[in-house]
Each structure stands twice: as structure tokens, then as C-alpha cells.
DNA sequence: TAGATTGTTAATCGATTAACAATC
DNA sequence: TAGATTGTTAATCGATTAACAATC
């Protein structure tokens, strides 16, 4: 099998399939067809079969794909079968929601540390973790092998929060704030933009 | 000017530019080049110039694009210059975070109603609104001209919450829960999947 | 003027889709 | 067997990129 680097599009779609398959498994379903998967993924069923068949014959004609098996294979392809550690910055309403959800847990991500600037919050427990002061970021990132930082802080605090994470060696930043972040080369910033996606949905609704 | 329907890709990118430009304006900056915009949007600068020049000559050579002017023009192209009303379902940590953020407000979206199943929360005020019981959804959606429903409820409640919105005439559902939702034709479901996007970022980090 | 950046072209590459034989 | 769905082909279309003249 060719060990080529996936294109951006293929990697994005495979990640999406994986996330849907994980939910499908939770619901107790054991097989899924490219047609059903396409409805949840908003991707053409032929495209899905094409994406998968580039790596092997994973399906059964007349039946579909085995959910468990497909999850295993896609994790192999994406090299994301392991456990990956996250630091969460900010434990207001949004941070608390993220810490208590299992959206990350389901995919092998573990929130290993929580930080907040507010002295009233430091020392409190949230989702099984004790809230720490941001001054402890460098030490904690190194000790706990943290590779992803999630920013759930106000826009005004986002830039300095990102900076401490990056300076401590974190290479993937997930930005839930509205702030635009500048990243040095080698650092990936992924900003959530629900408003942008809503504008997009609205365009097709209005026209 | 051709009034053709935009392709999915162009509409998605223009929405993204608009969201970034709105933040840029907030920061006080008045012009932006395709290069700078490309860094925030993760889109090639030539692609950006191409997307924009399809609708007119919006920029100044040697200078860049006027932020205010570009915002106006993109809103025209996307037909999203007006005010659009949202219903928020669920006012736990996530719902409260959404209601108190201005991520939607900045783009002309207004949260017009908040619903929750929990009797303890009904009647409480959140972000200037009074929490209502879901039985009031149909009447409220019609009265307040609500076209978007945002689901900030547990996965177990997402399906029935989506159903009441759809039955009341809402055609765009923004799903922050992990649940997979089935939508009838004509209804757009947009599911947030931070874990999927994280898997994607991780692939390029690991390989 | 000199430097910067747009608008546009041309060439390439990946995405998309319909169609259908293979086969469970 | 009959129905369903995969794997694969072929053809088209949009995305992507480098390059550069135009011009602020």
C-alpha cells in the first residue's frame, strides 16, 4: 500500500467519516452503507467509496461496511489510533461545557490539564481536574505530553493564552474564541467559526 | 454581473472571508491584503483574489482591500446583509456560553428565544431573554420569524429538539451535540465536530 | 520613482458524478 | 434467485498554483 501523504481533502473527509462512524457505533449499529454515511457526512456516496477503496476493499457488496472494522482501518490510515493529550485554557461556561462533554474523549483525546486566570477558579475541580494558574503551563505541557491546546477564553485573552501554549511546545491550537491568532510556522491554528458556517448555510437557504 | 448561484466552495470561502474581515474591522484595521487574509483563512492568496475578482475589482493595487468596503460587497454577494433570528435550545453551560457571546451578534444574527426542558431553568433570564418551555416553540418560531435553530442540548435530547424545530418550520439546524440527526429534504443540518477537525489537524502533525 | 499588490491568464491537479459490472 | 451495494471506470468540472503585466 502506498504510504503517500493524504491530500487535504481526503484527510478531512476521512476524519469526518471517522467521527460519524464513532457515533454510529455508539448507537449500536454494526454496518453502514456508503449511502447512509453520505447523508450524515454531506459527501457524495461515490466519493466515499472512492476514498475508501484507495486503501483496500473494506466493504461487502450488497451489505455495506462493518462499522468497527472501518473505524479501525481509518484510524490506521490517519495514524490516530493512540491517545493524545489536551490542555484546556479557560473554564467559564464554554470551558466547563468542553470539559464535561465526551466529544473529545470518544476519539482518544484526553483533557489532561485545565488553566484559568481567575484566582477564584484556581484550585477548583472541574471534570476530575484541578484548575491551575497559567504560569504552570510550560511545566505541565512538558510533563503530561500535551500536544493540543484548546482556547475557551475571552477574545481579549486569546492571544496571550495561545502564546504561552506555543512557547511551551504545543503545535496545535484549537481556538473557540473570536480572536484572530497569528501563528509561527509549524503551528496549526484551527478557529471555530460558527457564524461563518451559519452565513454559508443561510446563503443556500436564501437563494 | 452574473447572478449565478455560487458553488459550494466559493460560498464557503466567501463566508470565511467575511467572518475574518469582521474580526479585522473590530481590531481597527482598515485595509487588508490577500496575503494577510490568506494567513487567517488558510486559503491561497491567488485563490482569494480570484474569488473576489469574479464579482468586480474590489481592491487597490499596491495597497490591498478596504475592509469595510469588502464586507459590504461580500454581504451583497451572499445576500446576508439583513437581520436573522435564532432560537437557542438548551441553556446549560454551552447554551449559556453561546447566549452570552457575540459570535453570532457580530454577523447580524440575533438570539430571539431560549428554550430548556429543565423546570428549574424555565422563567430564568439569560442574555436578556427569558427561558421558555419547549412547548412554546411552534408559536415563538412563527411570531419571531426564526429561521435558525441552535442545539446546545445533551445528545439524548437532540433528536426530539430538532424535530420540534423542524415541525415548526425552522429550516437550518446548528447541532452542537454529538448526536447524528436525520433531516427531511429541505432542512439543512450542520453538526459541529471539533473532534473530527482535531483528528484532521493531528494527521498533518503526526505525518 | 520604487515597492507592493491586484487582476488575470494558463496549465495542472484533484473532486465530483453517473454508470455499471461484480458480487455479497 | 433477486435485491442491494461495492469497487472502478471514464468523463467533466472546479480548485489550485505560478507567473506576471498592470497600476496604485
CSV table of C-alpha atoms (C1' of nucleotides) in Angstrom, one decimal:
chain,number,residue,atom,x,y,z
A,1,UNK,CA,0.0,0.0,0.0
A,2,UNK,CA,1.3,3.4,-0.9
A,3,UNK,CA,2.3,5.4,2.2
A,4,UNK,CA,1.7,8.7,0.4
A,5,UNK,CA,0.7,11.7,2.4
A,6,UNK,CA,-3.0,12.2,2.1
A,7,UNK,CA,-4.3,15.3,0.3
A,8,UNK,CA,-6.0,17.9,2.5
A,9,UNK,CA,-9.4,16.9,1.1
A,10,UNK,CA,-9.0,13.2,1.7
A,11,UNK,CA,-7.7,13.7,5.2
A,12,UNK,CA,-10.6,16.0,6.0
A,13,UNK,CA,-13.2,13.6,4.7
A,14,UNK,CA,-11.7,10.5,6.4
A,15,UNK,CA,-11.7,12.4,9.7
A,16,UNK,CA,-15.4,13.2,9.1
A,17,UNK,CA,-16.3,9.6,8.3
A,18,UNK,CA,-14.4,8.5,11.5
A,19,UNK,CA,-16.4,10.9,13.6
A,20,UNK,CA,-19.7,9.8,12.2
A,21,UNK,CA,-18.8,6.1,12.5
A,22,UNK,CA,-17.9,6.6,16.1
A,23,UNK,CA,-21.3,8.0,16.7
A,24,UNK,CA,-22.9,5.2,14.6
A,25,UNK,CA,-21.2,2.6,16.8
A,26,UNK,CA,-22.5,4.3,19.9
A,27,UNK,CA,-26.0,3.9,18.6
A,28,UNK,CA,-25.5,0.2,18.4
A,29,UNK,CA,-25.5,-0.1,14.6
A,30,UNK,CA,-22.9,-2.6,13.2
A,31,UNK,CA,-22.9,-2.0,9.4
A,32,UNK,CA,-23.4,1.2,7.3
A,33,UNK,CA,-23.7,1.7,3.6
A,34,UNK,CA,-22.0,4.5,1.6
A,35,UNK,CA,-25.4,6.0,1.0
A,36,UNK,CA,-26.3,6.3,4.7
A,37,UNK,CA,-22.9,7.6,5.6
A,38,UNK,CA,-23.2,10.1,2.8
A,39,UNK,CA,-26.4,11.5,4.3
A,40,UNK,CA,-24.6,12.3,7.6
A,41,UNK,CA,-21.4,13.4,6.0
A,42,UNK,CA,-22.8,15.5,3.2
A,43,UNK,CA,-20.5,13.8,0.8
A,44,UNK,CA,-21.5,12.0,-2.4
A,45,UNK,CA,-21.7,8.2,-1.8
A,46,UNK,CA,-19.4,7.5,-4.8
A,47,UNK,CA,-16.8,9.8,-3.3
A,48,UNK,CA,-16.9,7.9,-0.1
A,49,UNK,CA,-16.4,4.5,-1.8
A,50,UNK,CA,-13.6,6.0,-3.9
A,51,UNK,CA,-11.9,7.5,-0.8
A,52,UNK,CA,-12.1,4.1,1.0
A,53,UNK,CA,-11.2,1.8,-1.9
A,54,UNK,CA,-7.9,3.7,-2.4
A,55,UNK,CA,-6.7,1.9,0.7
A,56,UNK,CA,-8.3,-1.6,0.2
A,57,UNK,CA,-11.6,-3.4,-0.2
A,58,UNK,CA,-13.2,-2.6,3.1
A,59,UNK,CA,-16.8,-3.3,2.3
A,60,UNK,CA,-19.1,-6.2,1.4
A,61,UNK,CA,-21.2,-5.8,-1.8
A,62,UNK,CA,-24.9,-5.9,-1.1
A,63,UNK,CA,-24.2,-5.3,2.6
A,64,UNK,CA,-22.1,-2.2,3.3
A,65,UNK,CA,-19.2,-1.6,5.6
A,66,UNK,CA,-18.7,-3.1,9.0
A,67,UNK,CA,-18.6,-0.1,11.4
A,68,UNK,CA,-16.0,-1.5,13.8
A,69,UNK,CA,-13.7,-2.6,11.1
A,70,UNK,CA,-13.9,0.6,9.2
A,71,UNK,CA,-13.1,2.6,12.3
A,72,UNK,CA,-10.0,0.6,12.8
A,73,UNK,CA,-8.9,1.0,9.2
A,74,UNK,CA,-9.5,4.7,9.1
A,75,UNK,CA,-7.6,5.2,12.4
A,76,UNK,CA,-4.7,3.3,10.8
A,77,UNK,CA,-4.8,5.5,7.7
A,78,UNK,CA,-4.9,8.7,9.8
A,79,UNK,CA,-2.3,7.4,12.3
A,80,UNK,CA,-4.5,8.5,15.1
A,81,UNK,CA,-5.1,5.2,16.9
A,82,UNK,CA,-3.4,6.3,20.0
A,83,UNK,CA,-4.1,8.5,23.0
A,84,UNK,CA,-3.5,12.3,22.7
A,85,UNK,CA,-3.4,14.8,25.5
A,86,UNK,CA,-5.1,18.2,25.6
A,87,UNK,CA,-4.7,21.3,27.7
A,88,UNK,CA,-7.9,23.4,28.2
A,89,UNK,CA,-7.5,27.1,28.7
A,90,UNK,CA,-10.5,28.8,30.3
A,91,UNK,CA,-13.1,27.3,32.5
A,92,UNK,CA,-16.0,29.6,32.2
A,93,UNK,CA,-19.3,28.3,30.7
A,94,UNK,CA,-17.6,27.2,27.5
A,95,UNK,CA,-14.6,25.6,29.1
A,96,UNK,CA,-16.8,23.8,31.6
A,97,UNK,CA,-19.0,22.5,28.7
A,98,UNK,CA,-16.0,21.2,26.8
A,99,UNK,CA,-14.5,19.6,29.9
A,100,UNK,CA,-17.7,17.8,30.8
A,101,UNK,CA,-18.5,16.6,27.3
A,102,UNK,CA,-17.2,13.4,25.8
A,103,UNK,CA,-16.8,14.8,22.3
A,104,UNK,CA,-13.0,14.6,22.6
A,105,UNK,CA,-12.9,11.5,24.8
A,106,UNK,CA,-14.7,9.4,22.2
A,107,UNK,CA,-11.9,9.9,19.8
A,108,UNK,CA,-9.0,9.1,22.1
A,109,UNK,CA,-8.3,12.7,23.3
A,110,UNK,CA,-7.9,13.3,27.0
A,111,UNK,CA,-8.1,16.6,28.7
A,112,UNK,CA,-5.1,16.4,31.0
A,113,UNK,CA,-5.0,20.0,32.4
A,114,UNK,CA,-7.2,23.0,32.8
A,115,UNK,CA,-6.0,26.6,33.3
A,116,UNK,CA,-7.7,29.8,34.1
A,117,UNK,CA,-6.5,33.3,35.1
A,118,UNK,CA,-9.3,33.9,37.6
A,119,UNK,CA,-7.9,33.4,41.1
A,120,UNK,CA,-11.4,32.4,42.3
A,121,UNK,CA,-11.3,29.4,39.9
A,122,UNK,CA,-7.8,28.2,40.6
A,123,UNK,CA,-7.8,25.1,42.8
A,124,UNK,CA,-11.4,24.3,41.9
A,125,UNK,CA,-12.1,20.9,40.4
A,126,UNK,CA,-13.7,20.5,37.0
A,127,UNK,CA,-14.2,17.3,35.2
A,128,UNK,CA,-11.9,15.5,37.5
A,129,UNK,CA,-9.1,18.0,37.1
A,130,UNK,CA,-7.9,20.8,39.3
A,131,UNK,CA,-7.8,24.3,37.7
A,132,UNK,CA,-4.2,25.6,37.5
A,133,UNK,CA,-2.7,29.0,37.1
A,134,UNK,CA,-1.4,29.7,33.5
A,135,UNK,CA,2.1,30.1,34.9
A,136,UNK,CA,2.2,26.3,35.3
A,137,UNK,CA,1.6,25.8,31.5
A,138,UNK,CA,5.2,25.2,30.5
A,139,UNK,CA,5.9,22.6,33.1
A,140,UNK,CA,2.5,20.8,32.7
A,141,UNK,CA,2.8,20.7,28.9
A,142,UNK,CA,6.2,19.0,29.1
A,143,UNK,CA,5.3,16.6,31.9
A,144,UNK,CA,2.0,15.4,30.5
A,145,UNK,CA,3.0,15.2,26.9
A,146,UNK,CA,0.3,17.7,25.8
A,147,UNK,CA,0.2,18.3,22.0
A,148,UNK,CA,-3.1,20.2,21.6
A,149,UNK,CA,-4.3,23.4,23.3
A,150,UNK,CA,-8.0,24.3,23.4
A,151,UNK,CA,-8.7,28.0,23.9
A,152,UNK,CA,-12.1,28.6,25.6
A,153,UNK,CA,-11.1,32.1,26.8
A,154,UNK,CA,-12.5,35.6,26.0
A,155,UNK,CA,-11.2,37.1,22.8
A,156,UNK,CA,-9.2,39.6,24.8
A,157,UNK,CA,-7.2,36.8,26.5
A,158,UNK,CA,-6.8,34.5,23.5
A,159,UNK,CA,-3.6,35.9,22.0
A,160,UNK,CA,-1.5,35.7,25.2
A,161,UNK,CA,-3.0,32.3,26.0
A,162,UNK,CA,-2.0,31.0,22.6
A,163,UNK,CA,1.4,32.4,23.1
A,164,UNK,CA,2.1,30.6,26.3
A,165,UNK,CA,1.0,27.3,24.8
A,166,UNK,CA,3.1,27.8,21.7
A,167,UNK,CA,6.1,28.8,23.7
A,168,UNK,CA,5.7,25.7,25.7
A,169,UNK,CA,5.8,23.5,22.6
A,170,UNK,CA,2.2,23.0,21.8
A,171,UNK,CA,1.8,22.7,18.0
A,172,UNK,CA,-2.0,22.5,17.5
A,173,UNK,CA,-4.2,25.2,18.8
A,174,UNK,CA,-8.0,24.9,18.8
A,175,UNK,CA,-9.4,28.4,19.1
A,176,UNK,CA,-13.0,28.8,20.3
A,177,UNK,CA,-12.6,32.5,20.8
A,178,UNK,CA,-13.4,35.0,18.1
A,179,UNK,CA,-9.9,36.5,18.1
A,180,UNK,CA,-7.7,36.2,15.0
A,181,UNK,CA,-4.5,34.5,16.1
A,182,UNK,CA,-1.1,34.8,14.5
A,183,UNK,CA,0.8,31.5,14.4
A,184,UNK,CA,4.5,31.0,13.8
A,185,UNK,CA,5.4,28.4,11.1
A,186,UNK,CA,4.9,24.8,12.2
A,187,UNK,CA,1.9,25.7,14.4
A,188,UNK,CA,-1.6,25.0,13.3
A,189,UNK,CA,-4.4,27.2,14.5
A,190,UNK,CA,-7.8,26.0,13.9
A,191,UNK,CA,-10.5,28.6,14.7
A,192,UNK,CA,-14.1,27.6,15.2
A,193,UNK,CA,-16.3,29.9,13.3
A,194,UNK,CA,-19.9,29.0,13.8
A,195,UNK,CA,-21.0,32.4,12.4
A,196,UNK,CA,-19.1,31.8,9.2
A,197,UNK,CA,-20.7,28.4,8.8
A,198,UNK,CA,-24.1,29.9,9.5
A,199,UNK,CA,-23.6,32.5,6.8
A,200,UNK,CA,-22.8,29.7,4.4
A,201,UNK,CA,-25.9,27.7,5.3
A,202,UNK,CA,-28.0,30.9,5.0
A,203,UNK,CA,-26.8,31.6,1.5
A,204,UNK,CA,-28.3,28.4,0.2
A,205,UNK,CA,-31.4,29.0,2.2
A,206,UNK,CA,-32.0,32.5,0.9
A,207,UNK,CA,-31.2,31.8,-2.8
B,1,UNK,CA,-23.0,40.9,-13.2
B,2,UNK,CA,-24.0,37.3,-13.5
B,3,UNK,CA,-26.5,36.3,-10.8
B,4,UNK,CA,-25.4,32.7,-10.9
B,5,UNK,CA,-25.8,30.5,-7.8
B,6,UNK,CA,-22.4,30.3,-6.1
B,7,UNK,CA,-20.7,26.9,-6.0
B,8,UNK,CA,-20.4,25.3,-2.5
B,9,UNK,CA,-16.7,26.1,-2.4
B,10,UNK,CA,-17.0,29.7,-3.3
B,11,UNK,CA,-19.8,30.3,-0.8
B,12,UNK,CA,-17.9,28.6,1.9
B,13,UNK,CA,-14.8,30.6,1.3
B,14,UNK,CA,-16.6,33.9,1.0
B,15,UNK,CA,-18.4,33.2,4.3
B,16,UNK,CA,-15.0,32.6,5.8
B,17,UNK,CA,-13.5,35.8,4.4
B,18,UNK,CA,-16.5,37.7,5.8
B,19,UNK,CA,-16.0,36.3,9.3
B,20,UNK,CA,-12.3,37.2,9.3
B,21,UNK,CA,-12.9,40.7,7.9
B,22,UNK,CA,-15.5,41.3,10.6
B,23,UNK,CA,-12.9,40.5,13.2
B,24,UNK,CA,-10.3,42.5,11.3
B,25,UNK,CA,-12.6,45.5,11.4
B,26,UNK,CA,-13.1,45.0,15.2
B,27,UNK,CA,-9.3,45.3,15.6
B,28,UNK,CA,-9.3,48.7,14.0
B,29,UNK,CA,-7.5,47.7,10.8
B,30,UNK,CA,-8.9,49.4,7.7
B,31,UNK,CA,-7.2,47.6,4.8
B,32,UNK,CA,-6.0,44.1,4.3
B,33,UNK,CA,-4.0,42.3,1.5
B,34,UNK,CA,-4.9,39.0,0.0
B,35,UNK,CA,-1.7,37.6,1.6
B,36,UNK,CA,-2.7,38.6,5.2
B,37,UNK,CA,-6.2,37.4,4.6
B,38,UNK,CA,-4.8,34.1,3.3
B,39,UNK,CA,-2.9,33.5,6.5
B,40,UNK,CA,-6.0,33.7,8.6
B,41,UNK,CA,-8.2,31.9,6.2
B,42,UNK,CA,-5.8,29.1,5.3
B,43,UNK,CA,-6.6,29.7,1.6
B,44,UNK,CA,-4.1,30.5,-1.1
B,45,UNK,CA,-3.8,34.3,-1.8
B,46,UNK,CA,-4.3,33.8,-5.5
B,47,UNK,CA,-7.5,31.9,-4.8
B,48,UNK,CA,-8.8,34.8,-2.7
B,49,UNK,CA,-8.1,37.3,-5.5
B,50,UNK,CA,-9.7,35.0,-8.0
B,51,UNK,CA,-12.8,34.6,-5.8
B,52,UNK,CA,-13.2,38.3,-5.3
B,53,UNK,CA,-12.4,39.4,-8.9
B,54,UNK,CA,-15.2,37.3,-10.2
B,55,UNK,CA,-17.6,39.9,-8.8
B,56,UNK,CA,-15.7,43.1,-9.5
B,57,UNK,CA,-12.5,44.9,-8.9
B,58,UNK,CA,-12.7,45.4,-5.2
B,59,UNK,CA,-9.0,46.1,-4.4
B,60,UNK,CA,-6.3,48.7,-5.0
B,61,UNK,CA,-3.1,47.5,-6.5
B,62,UNK,CA,-0.1,48.1,-4.2
B,63,UNK,CA,-2.5,48.7,-1.2
B,64,UNK,CA,-4.9,45.8,-0.7
B,65,UNK,CA,-8.7,45.7,0.0
B,66,UNK,CA,-10.6,48.2,2.1
B,67,UNK,CA,-12.1,46.2,4.9
B,68,UNK,CA,-15.4,48.0,5.2
B,69,UNK,CA,-16.0,48.0,1.5
B,70,UNK,CA,-15.1,44.4,1.1
B,71,UNK,CA,-17.5,43.4,4.0
B,72,UNK,CA,-20.3,45.3,2.2
B,73,UNK,CA,-19.6,43.7,-1.1
B,74,UNK,CA,-19.4,40.1,0.3
B,75,UNK,CA,-22.6,40.6,2.2
B,76,UNK,CA,-24.2,41.7,-1.1
B,77,UNK,CA,-22.9,38.6,-2.8
B,78,UNK,CA,-24.1,36.3,-0.1
B,79,UNK,CA,-27.4,38.1,0.3
B,80,UNK,CA,-26.9,38.1,4.0
B,81,UNK,CA,-26.9,41.8,4.8
B,82,UNK,CA,-30.1,41.6,6.9
B,83,UNK,CA,-31.0,40.6,10.4
B,84,UNK,CA,-31.7,36.9,11.0
B,85,UNK,CA,-33.3,35.4,14.1
B,86,UNK,CA,-32.2,32.3,16.1
B,87,UNK,CA,-33.7,30.1,18.6
B,88,UNK,CA,-31.4,28.5,21.2
B,89,UNK,CA,-32.3,25.1,22.6
B,90,UNK,CA,-30.6,24.3,25.9
B,91,UNK,CA,-29.2,26.7,28.4
B,92,UNK,CA,-26.7,24.6,30.3
B,93,UNK,CA,-23.0,25.6,30.2
B,94,UNK,CA,-22.8,25.5,26.4
B,95,UNK,CA,-26.1,27.3,25.8
B,96,UNK,CA,-25.2,30.0,28.3
B,97,UNK,CA,-21.8,30.4,26.6
B,98,UNK,CA,-23.5,30.8,23.2
B,99,UNK,CA,-26.1,33.2,24.5
B,100,UNK,CA,-23.5,35.5,26.2
B,101,UNK,CA,-21.0,35.5,23.3
B,102,UNK,CA,-21.3,38.0,20.4
B,103,UNK,CA,-20.1,35.5,17.8
B,104,UNK,CA,-23.5,35.5,16.2
B,105,UNK,CA,-24.4,39.1,17.0
B,106,UNK,CA,-21.4,40.4,15.0
B,107,UNK,CA,-22.8,38.8,11.9
B,108,UNK,CA,-26.4,40.1,12.1
B,109,UNK,CA,-27.8,37.1,13.9
B,110,UNK,CA,-30.0,37.7,16.9
B,111,UNK,CA,-30.9,35.1,19.5
B,112,UNK,CA,-34.6,35.7,19.9
B,113,UNK,CA,-35.7,32.9,22.2
B,114,UNK,CA,-34.2,30.3,24.6
B,115,UNK,CA,-35.7,27.0,25.5
B,116,UNK,CA,-34.9,24.4,28.1
B,117,UNK,CA,-36.7,21.3,29.4
B,118,UNK,CA,-35.5,21.7,32.9
B,119,UNK,CA,-38.3,23.3,35.0
B,120,UNK,CA,-35.7,24.9,37.3
B,121,UNK,CA,-34.4,26.9,34.4
B,122,UNK,CA,-37.7,28.0,32.9
B,123,UNK,CA,-38.5,31.6,33.7
B,124,UNK,CA,-34.9,32.4,34.4
B,125,UNK,CA,-33.3,35.2,32.5
B,126,UNK,CA,-30.2,34.5,30.3
B,127,UNK,CA,-28.6,37.1,28.0
B,128,UNK,CA,-31.6,39.3,28.2
B,129,UNK,CA,-34.1,36.6,27.4
B,130,UNK,CA,-36.5,34.5,29.5
B,131,UNK,CA,-36.1,30.8,29.2
B,132,UNK,CA,-39.2,29.1,27.8
B,133,UNK,CA,-40.6,25.6,27.8
B,134,UNK,CA,-40.2,23.8,24.5
B,135,UNK,CA,-44.0,23.5,24.1
B,136,UNK,CA,-43.8,27.2,23.2
B,137,UNK,CA,-41.5,26.5,20.2
B,138,UNK,CA,-44.1,26.5,17.4
B,139,UNK,CA,-45.8,29.8,18.4
B,140,UNK,CA,-42.5,31.5,19.1
B,141,UNK,CA,-40.8,30.4,15.9
B,142,UNK,CA,-43.8,31.8,13.9
B,143,UNK,CA,-44.1,35.0,15.8
B,144,UNK,CA,-40.5,36.0,15.9
B,145,UNK,CA,-39.6,34.9,12.3
B,146,UNK,CA,-37.0,32.4,13.5
B,147,UNK,CA,-35.1,30.6,10.7
B,148,UNK,CA,-32.2,29.0,12.5
B,149,UNK,CA,-32.3,26.7,15.5
B,150,UNK,CA,-29.1,26.1,17.6
B,151,UNK,CA,-29.0,22.9,19.5
B,152,UNK,CA,-27.0,23.1,22.8
B,153,UNK,CA,-28.6,20.1,24.4
B,154,UNK,CA,-27.3,16.7,25.5
B,155,UNK,CA,-27.1,14.1,22.7
B,156,UNK,CA,-30.0,12.2,24.2
B,157,UNK,CA,-32.3,15.2,23.8
B,158,UNK,CA,-31.0,16.4,20.4
B,159,UNK,CA,-33.3,14.4,18.1
B,160,UNK,CA,-36.6,15.4,19.7
B,161,UNK,CA,-35.4,19.0,20.0
B,162,UNK,CA,-34.5,19.1,16.3
B,163,UNK,CA,-37.9,17.6,15.5
B,164,UNK,CA,-39.9,20.3,17.2
B,165,UNK,CA,-37.9,23.0,15.5
B,166,UNK,CA,-38.3,21.4,12.1
B,167,UNK,CA,-42.0,20.8,12.6
B,168,UNK,CA,-42.4,24.5,13.5
B,169,UNK,CA,-40.8,25.5,10.2
B,170,UNK,CA,-37.2,26.0,11.0
B,171,UNK,CA,-35.0,25.0,8.0
B,172,UNK,CA,-31.5,25.4,9.3
B,173,UNK,CA,-30.3,23.4,12.4
B,174,UNK,CA,-27.0,24.0,14.0
B,175,UNK,CA,-26.2,21.0,16.0
B,176,UNK,CA,-23.6,21.3,18.9
B,177,UNK,CA,-24.5,17.9,20.3
B,178,UNK,CA,-22.8,14.7,19.3
B,179,UNK,CA,-26.0,13.1,18.1
B,180,UNK,CA,-26.4,12.2,14.4
B,181,UNK,CA,-29.6,13.9,13.2
B,182,UNK,CA,-31.8,12.8,10.4
B,183,UNK,CA,-33.2,15.7,8.4
B,184,UNK,CA,-36.1,15.7,5.9
B,185,UNK,CA,-35.4,17.2,2.5
B,186,UNK,CA,-35.2,20.9,2.5
B,187,UNK,CA,-33.7,21.1,6.0
B,188,UNK,CA,-30.0,21.7,6.5
B,189,UNK,CA,-28.3,20.2,9.5
B,190,UNK,CA,-24.9,21.5,10.3
B,191,UNK,CA,-23.1,19.5,13.0
B,192,UNK,CA,-20.2,20.9,14.8
B,193,UNK,CA,-17.5,18.2,15.1
B,194,UNK,CA,-14.5,19.6,16.9
B,195,UNK,CA,-13.2,16.0,17.4
B,196,UNK,CA,-13.3,15.4,13.6
B,197,UNK,CA,-11.4,18.6,12.9
B,198,UNK,CA,-8.9,17.7,15.6
B,199,UNK,CA,-8.2,14.3,14.0
B,200,UNK,CA,-7.6,16.1,10.8
B,201,UNK,CA,-5.1,18.6,12.3
B,202,UNK,CA,-3.4,15.7,14.1
B,203,UNK,CA,-2.9,13.8,10.9
B,204,UNK,CA,-0.7,16.5,9.4
B,205,UNK,CA,1.1,16.9,12.8
B,206,UNK,CA,1.9,13.2,13.0
B,207,UNK,CA,3.0,12.6,9.4
C,1,DT,C1',10.4,56.6,-8.9
C,2,DA,C1',10.4,52.1,-6.3
C,3,DG,C1',7.9,48.8,-3.9
C,4,DA,C1',3.9,46.4,-3.3
C,5,DT,C1',-0.2,44.1,-4.5
C,6,DT,C1',-4.0,43.4,-7.5
C,7,DG,C1',-6.4,41.2,-11.5
C,8,DT,C1',-5.9,37.7,-14.9
C,9,DT,C1',-4.0,34.0,-17.6
C,10,DA,C1',-2.7,29.4,-18.5
C,11,DA,C1',-1.6,25.0,-17.0
C,12,DT,C1',-2.2,21.2,-13.8
C,13,DC,C1',-4.3,18.6,-10.5
C,14,DG,C1',-7.9,16.8,-7.5
C,15,DA,C1',-13.0,16.4,-6.8
C,16,DT,C1',-17.2,15.1,-8.5
C,17,DT,C1',-20.6,12.4,-10.7
C,18,DA,C1',-23.1,8.8,-13.5
C,19,DA,C1',-23.0,4.5,-14.7
C,20,DC,C1',-22.4,-0.4,-14.3
C,21,DA,C1',-20.2,-4.9,-13.9
C,22,DA,C1',-19.0,-7.7,-10.0
C,23,DT,C1',-20.6,-10.0,-6.1
C,24,DC,C1',-22.4,-10.5,-1.4
D,1,DT,C1',-32.5,-16.4,-7.1
D,2,DA,C1',-33.4,-11.3,-6.5
D,3,DG,C1',-32.1,-7.3,-4.4
D,4,DA,C1',-28.7,-4.4,-2.7
D,5,DT,C1',-24.3,-2.3,-2.6
D,6,DT,C1',-19.5,-2.2,-3.5
D,7,DG,C1',-15.4,-1.2,-6.4
D,8,DT,C1',-14.0,1.0,-10.5
D,9,DT,C1',-14.0,3.4,-14.8
D,10,DA,C1',-14.5,7.5,-17.6
D,11,DA,C1',-15.7,12.0,-18.4
D,12,DT,C1',-16.4,16.6,-16.6
D,13,DC,C1',-15.8,20.3,-13.7
D,14,DG,C1',-14.0,23.3,-10.2
D,15,DA,C1',-9.8,24.2,-7.3
D,16,DT,C1',-5.2,25.3,-7.1
D,17,DT,C1',-1.0,27.5,-8.3
D,18,DA,C1',2.8,30.0,-10.5
D,19,DA,C1',3.7,33.8,-13.0
D,20,DC,C1',3.5,38.4,-14.4
D,21,DA,C1',1.7,42.7,-16.5
D,22,DA,C1',-0.9,46.4,-14.8
D,23,DT,C1',-1.1,50.0,-11.6
D,24,DC,C1',-1.7,52.1,-7.0
